[in-house]
Coordinates of C-alpha atoms and ligand atoms in Angstrom, one line a residue:
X457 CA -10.8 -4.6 19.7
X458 CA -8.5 -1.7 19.9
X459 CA -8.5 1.2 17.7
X460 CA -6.8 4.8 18.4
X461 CA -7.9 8.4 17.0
X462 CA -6.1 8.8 13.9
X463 CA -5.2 11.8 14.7
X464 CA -1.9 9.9 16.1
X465 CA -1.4 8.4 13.4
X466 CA 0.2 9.9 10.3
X467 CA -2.4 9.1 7.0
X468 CA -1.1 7.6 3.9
X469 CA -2.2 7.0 0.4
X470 CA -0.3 5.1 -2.3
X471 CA -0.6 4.5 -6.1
X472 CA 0.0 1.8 -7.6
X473 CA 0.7 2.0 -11.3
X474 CA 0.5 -1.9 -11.7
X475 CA 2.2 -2.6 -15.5
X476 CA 0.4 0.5 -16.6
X477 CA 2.0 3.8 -18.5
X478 CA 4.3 4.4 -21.0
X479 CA 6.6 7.6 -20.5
X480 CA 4.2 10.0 -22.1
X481 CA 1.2 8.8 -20.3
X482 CA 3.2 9.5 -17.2
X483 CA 4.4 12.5 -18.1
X484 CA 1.0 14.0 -18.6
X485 CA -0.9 12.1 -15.2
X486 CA 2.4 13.7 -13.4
X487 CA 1.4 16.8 -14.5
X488 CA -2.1 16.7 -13.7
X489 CA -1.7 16.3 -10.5
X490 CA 1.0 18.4 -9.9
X491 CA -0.6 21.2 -11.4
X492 CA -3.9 20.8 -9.4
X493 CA -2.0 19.5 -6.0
X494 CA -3.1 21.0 -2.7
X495 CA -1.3 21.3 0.7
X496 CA -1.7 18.6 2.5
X497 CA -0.6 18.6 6.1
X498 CA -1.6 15.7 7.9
X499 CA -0.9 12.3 4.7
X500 CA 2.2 10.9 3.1
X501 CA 1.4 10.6 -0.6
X502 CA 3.8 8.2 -2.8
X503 CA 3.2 6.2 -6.2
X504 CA 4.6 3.1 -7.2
X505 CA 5.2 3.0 -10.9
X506 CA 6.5 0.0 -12.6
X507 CA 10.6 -0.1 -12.4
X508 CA 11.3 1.0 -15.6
X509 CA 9.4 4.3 -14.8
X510 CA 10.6 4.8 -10.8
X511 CA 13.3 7.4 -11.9
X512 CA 11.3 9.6 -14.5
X513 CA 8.6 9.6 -11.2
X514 CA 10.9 10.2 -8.9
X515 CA 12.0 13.3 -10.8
X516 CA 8.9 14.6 -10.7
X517 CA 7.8 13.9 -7.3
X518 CA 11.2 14.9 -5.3
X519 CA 10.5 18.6 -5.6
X520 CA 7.3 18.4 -4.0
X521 CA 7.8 15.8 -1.1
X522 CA 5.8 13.2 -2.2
X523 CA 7.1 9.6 -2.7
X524 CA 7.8 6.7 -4.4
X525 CA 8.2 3.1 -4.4
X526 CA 8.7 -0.1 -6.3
X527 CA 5.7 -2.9 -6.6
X528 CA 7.6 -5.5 -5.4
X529 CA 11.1 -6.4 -4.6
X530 CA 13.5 -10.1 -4.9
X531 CA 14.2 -11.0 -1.6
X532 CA 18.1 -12.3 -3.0
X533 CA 21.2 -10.5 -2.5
X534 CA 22.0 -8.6 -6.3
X535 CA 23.1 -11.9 -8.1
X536 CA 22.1 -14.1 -10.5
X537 CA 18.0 -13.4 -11.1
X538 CA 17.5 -12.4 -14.8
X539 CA 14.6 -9.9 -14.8
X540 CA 14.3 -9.3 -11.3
X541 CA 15.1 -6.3 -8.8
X542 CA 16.8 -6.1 -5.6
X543 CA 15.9 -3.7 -2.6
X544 CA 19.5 -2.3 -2.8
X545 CA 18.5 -1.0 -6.3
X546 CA 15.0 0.7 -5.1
X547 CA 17.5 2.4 -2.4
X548 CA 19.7 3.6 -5.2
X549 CA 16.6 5.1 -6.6
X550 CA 15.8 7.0 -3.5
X551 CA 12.4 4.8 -3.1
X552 CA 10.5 5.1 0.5
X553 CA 8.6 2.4 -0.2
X554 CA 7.9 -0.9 -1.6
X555 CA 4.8 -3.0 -1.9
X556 CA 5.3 -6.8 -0.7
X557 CA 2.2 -9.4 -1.2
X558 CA 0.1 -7.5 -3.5
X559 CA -2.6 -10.5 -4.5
X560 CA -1.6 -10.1 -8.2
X561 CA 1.9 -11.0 -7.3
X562 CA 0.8 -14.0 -4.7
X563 CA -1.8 -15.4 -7.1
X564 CA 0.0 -14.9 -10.7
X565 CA 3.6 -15.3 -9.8
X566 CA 3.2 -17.8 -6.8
X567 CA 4.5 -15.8 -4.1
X568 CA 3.8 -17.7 -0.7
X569 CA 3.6 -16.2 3.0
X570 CA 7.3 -17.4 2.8
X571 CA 8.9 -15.4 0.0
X572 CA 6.6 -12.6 0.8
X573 CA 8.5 -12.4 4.6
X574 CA 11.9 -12.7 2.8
X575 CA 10.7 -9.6 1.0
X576 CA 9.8 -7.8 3.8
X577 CA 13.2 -8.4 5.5
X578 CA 14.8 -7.5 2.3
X579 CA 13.3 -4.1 2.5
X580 CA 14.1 -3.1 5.9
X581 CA 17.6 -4.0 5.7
X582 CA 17.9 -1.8 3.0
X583 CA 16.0 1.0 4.5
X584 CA 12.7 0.8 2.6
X585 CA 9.3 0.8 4.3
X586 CA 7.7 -2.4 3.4
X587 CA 3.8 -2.6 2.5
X588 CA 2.7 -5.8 3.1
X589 CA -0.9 -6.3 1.9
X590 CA -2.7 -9.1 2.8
X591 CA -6.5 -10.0 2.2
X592 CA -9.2 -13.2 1.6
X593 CA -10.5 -14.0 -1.9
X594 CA -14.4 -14.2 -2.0
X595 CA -13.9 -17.9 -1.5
X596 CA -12.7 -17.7 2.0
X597 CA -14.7 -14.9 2.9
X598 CA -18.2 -16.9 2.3
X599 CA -16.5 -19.5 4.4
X600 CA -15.9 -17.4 7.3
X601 CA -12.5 -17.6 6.6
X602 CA -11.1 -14.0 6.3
X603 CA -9.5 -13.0 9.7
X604 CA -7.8 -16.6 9.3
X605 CA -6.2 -16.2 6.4
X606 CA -5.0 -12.5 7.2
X607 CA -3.8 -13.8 10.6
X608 CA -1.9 -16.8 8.4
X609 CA -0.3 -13.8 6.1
X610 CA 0.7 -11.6 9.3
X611 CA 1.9 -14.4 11.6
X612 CA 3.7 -15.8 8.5
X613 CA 5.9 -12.2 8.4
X614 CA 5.9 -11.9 12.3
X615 CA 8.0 -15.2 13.1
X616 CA 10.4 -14.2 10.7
X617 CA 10.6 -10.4 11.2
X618 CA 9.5 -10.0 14.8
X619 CA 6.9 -7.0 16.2
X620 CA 9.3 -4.3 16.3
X621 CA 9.8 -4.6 12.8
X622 CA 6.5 -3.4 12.4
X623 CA 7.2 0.0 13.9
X624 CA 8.5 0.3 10.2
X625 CA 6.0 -0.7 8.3
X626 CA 2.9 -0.6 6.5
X627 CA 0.1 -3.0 6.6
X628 CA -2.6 -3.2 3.7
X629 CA -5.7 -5.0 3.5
X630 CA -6.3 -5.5 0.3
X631 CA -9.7 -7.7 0.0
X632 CA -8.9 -9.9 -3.4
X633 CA -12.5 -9.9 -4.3
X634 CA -12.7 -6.0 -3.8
X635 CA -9.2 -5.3 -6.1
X636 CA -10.0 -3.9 -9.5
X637 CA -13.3 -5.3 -9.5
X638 CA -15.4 -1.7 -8.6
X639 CA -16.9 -3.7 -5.7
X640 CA -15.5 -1.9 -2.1
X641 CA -16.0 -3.5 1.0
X642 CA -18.1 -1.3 3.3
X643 CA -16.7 0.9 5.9
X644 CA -18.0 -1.6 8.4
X645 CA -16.6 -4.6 7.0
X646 CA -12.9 -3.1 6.1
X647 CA -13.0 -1.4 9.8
X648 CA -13.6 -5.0 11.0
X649 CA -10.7 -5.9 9.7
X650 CA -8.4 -3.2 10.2
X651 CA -9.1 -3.6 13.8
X652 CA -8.3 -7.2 14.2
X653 CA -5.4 -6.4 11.9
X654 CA -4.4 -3.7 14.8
X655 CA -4.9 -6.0 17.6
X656 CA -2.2 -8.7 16.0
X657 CA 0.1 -6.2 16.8
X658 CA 0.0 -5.4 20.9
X659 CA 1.0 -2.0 21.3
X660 CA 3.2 -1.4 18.5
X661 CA -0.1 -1.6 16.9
X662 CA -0.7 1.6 18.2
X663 CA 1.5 3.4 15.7
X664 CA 1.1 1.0 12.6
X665 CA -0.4 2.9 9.4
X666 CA -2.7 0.2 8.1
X667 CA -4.4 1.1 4.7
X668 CA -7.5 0.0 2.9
X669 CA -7.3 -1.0 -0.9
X670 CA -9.9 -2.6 -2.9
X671 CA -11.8 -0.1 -5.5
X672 CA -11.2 3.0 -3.4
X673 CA -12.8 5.8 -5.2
X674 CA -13.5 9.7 -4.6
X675 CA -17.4 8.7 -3.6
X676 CA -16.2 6.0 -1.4
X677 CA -13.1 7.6 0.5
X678 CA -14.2 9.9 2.8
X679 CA -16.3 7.2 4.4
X680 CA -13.7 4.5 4.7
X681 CA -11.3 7.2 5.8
X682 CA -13.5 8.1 8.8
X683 CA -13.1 4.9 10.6
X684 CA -10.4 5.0 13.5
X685 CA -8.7 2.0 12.4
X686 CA -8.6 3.3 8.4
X687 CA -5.3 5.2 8.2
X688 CA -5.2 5.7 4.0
X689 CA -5.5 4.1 0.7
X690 CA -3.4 2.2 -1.6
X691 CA -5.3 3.1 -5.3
X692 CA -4.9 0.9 -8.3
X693 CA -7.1 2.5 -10.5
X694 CA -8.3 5.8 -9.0
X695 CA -4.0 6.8 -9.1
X696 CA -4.2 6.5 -12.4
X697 CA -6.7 9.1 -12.8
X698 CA -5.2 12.9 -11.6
X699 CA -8.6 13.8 -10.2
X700 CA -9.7 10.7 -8.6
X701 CA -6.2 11.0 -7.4
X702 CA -6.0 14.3 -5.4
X703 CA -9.5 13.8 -4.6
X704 CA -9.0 10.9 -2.4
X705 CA -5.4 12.3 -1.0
X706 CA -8.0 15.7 0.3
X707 CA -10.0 13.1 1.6
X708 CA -7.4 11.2 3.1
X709 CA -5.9 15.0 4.7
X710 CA -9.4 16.1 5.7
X711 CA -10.6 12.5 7.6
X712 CA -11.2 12.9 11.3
X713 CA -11.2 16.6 11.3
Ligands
PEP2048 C1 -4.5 -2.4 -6.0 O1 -4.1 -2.7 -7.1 O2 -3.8 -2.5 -5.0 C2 -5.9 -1.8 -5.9 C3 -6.4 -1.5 -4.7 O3 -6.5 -1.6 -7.1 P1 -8.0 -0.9 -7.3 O4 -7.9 0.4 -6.5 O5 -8.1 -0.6 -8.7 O6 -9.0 -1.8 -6.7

């Protein structure tokens, strides 16, 4: 298996806000953490609020270099889909990124490997950096069935978007029984993964940013971020939380020094 100092490789941690907030809520966790934020050399941060919420973040966040990013994206052309959002309208909002295959989104609103590739094209030919997470449910992890299933969700996004694509990407593996549950998967087992995840890749590989997300906490970062193959975080909980939040982002800057 393959893995590469991360020194070559930039680090990056990402909220997600899930269908948390309202605009007051924001405003204060916003402040929070701009007030206490370090300088941070060596990580990308960006958050992913819900839609509604991407320009009152983005205001915030623009002064500082930090990022932003949608939680999902319709793969369509702008037409006729009431309630959903294109990738042309996370461009107009200035978003870096956009997170494709969470589990919520696969499990509760039936995305398949399919729909999950159209959104990835949808993003890169708009600009956006995709985050495509993929990851086993308990289920198929008891039955020895984890690096199958995340080589199903990979291959399913290689055939249609080829490996080059993946020079402008993000992976993240996402374990479902490890999301929002306060269970992490050790550093052993997520390093596992991350390393077969690398080797799908051949030498583009090399470069890809592949993040761990599954209860990442400030107790739990520094050791997840100190295997080679770990390059970051995507937080669902801990972004929602200004000092869990830097916390892990230090960790994140601090890994492999
Ligand atoms: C997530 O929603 O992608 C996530 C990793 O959530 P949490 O950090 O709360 O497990």
């Amino acid at each position: 298996m393959t893995s590469q100092p991360k020194a070559q490789r930039r680090r990056l941690v990402v909220g997600n806000w899930k269908m948390n907030g309202t605009r007051e809520d924001n405003s204060c966790l916003l402040q929070n953490i701009l007030a206490d934020w370090p300088t941070l050399v060596n990580v990308d941060v960006a958050i992913c609020p819900p839609f509604v919420y991407i320009e009152q973040v983005a205001r915030a966040l623009s002064p500082r270099e930090l990022y932003w990013g949608g939680q999902s994206v319709n793969p369509n052309a702008p037409g006729a889909y009431t309630g959903e959002v294109s990738a042309q309208m996370l461009r107009d909002l200035d978003c870096r990124y956009v997170i494709v295959g969470h589990n919520e989104r696969r499990r509760l609103q039936h995305e398949s490997d399919d729909c999950v590739a159209r959104q990835f094209l949808a993003a890169q030919a708009e600009g956006l950096t995709p985050i495509l997470c993929v990851g086993e449910s308990s289920e198929q992890r008891k039955q020895g069935q984890a690096l199958a299933t995340i080589g199903r969700q990979l291959k399913a996004v290689l055939e249609v978007a080829g490996l080059e694509a993946f020079s402008n990407a993000v992976v993240a593996y996402e374990p479902i029984w490890a999301v929002g549950t306060g269970v992490t998967a050790t550093p052993e087992e997520a390093a596992q993964v991350h390393a077969f995840i690398r080797d799908q890749f051949a030498d583009v590989g090399q470069s890809l940013v592949i993040l761990y997300g599954g209860s990442v906490k400030p107790e739990n970062a520094a050791e997840l971020f100190a295997k080679p193959d770990i390059d970051g975080a995507l937080l669902g909980g801990a972004s929602l939380k200004a000092q869990d939040f830097i916390a892990i982002c230090q960790c994140a800057e601090n890994a492999g020094k």
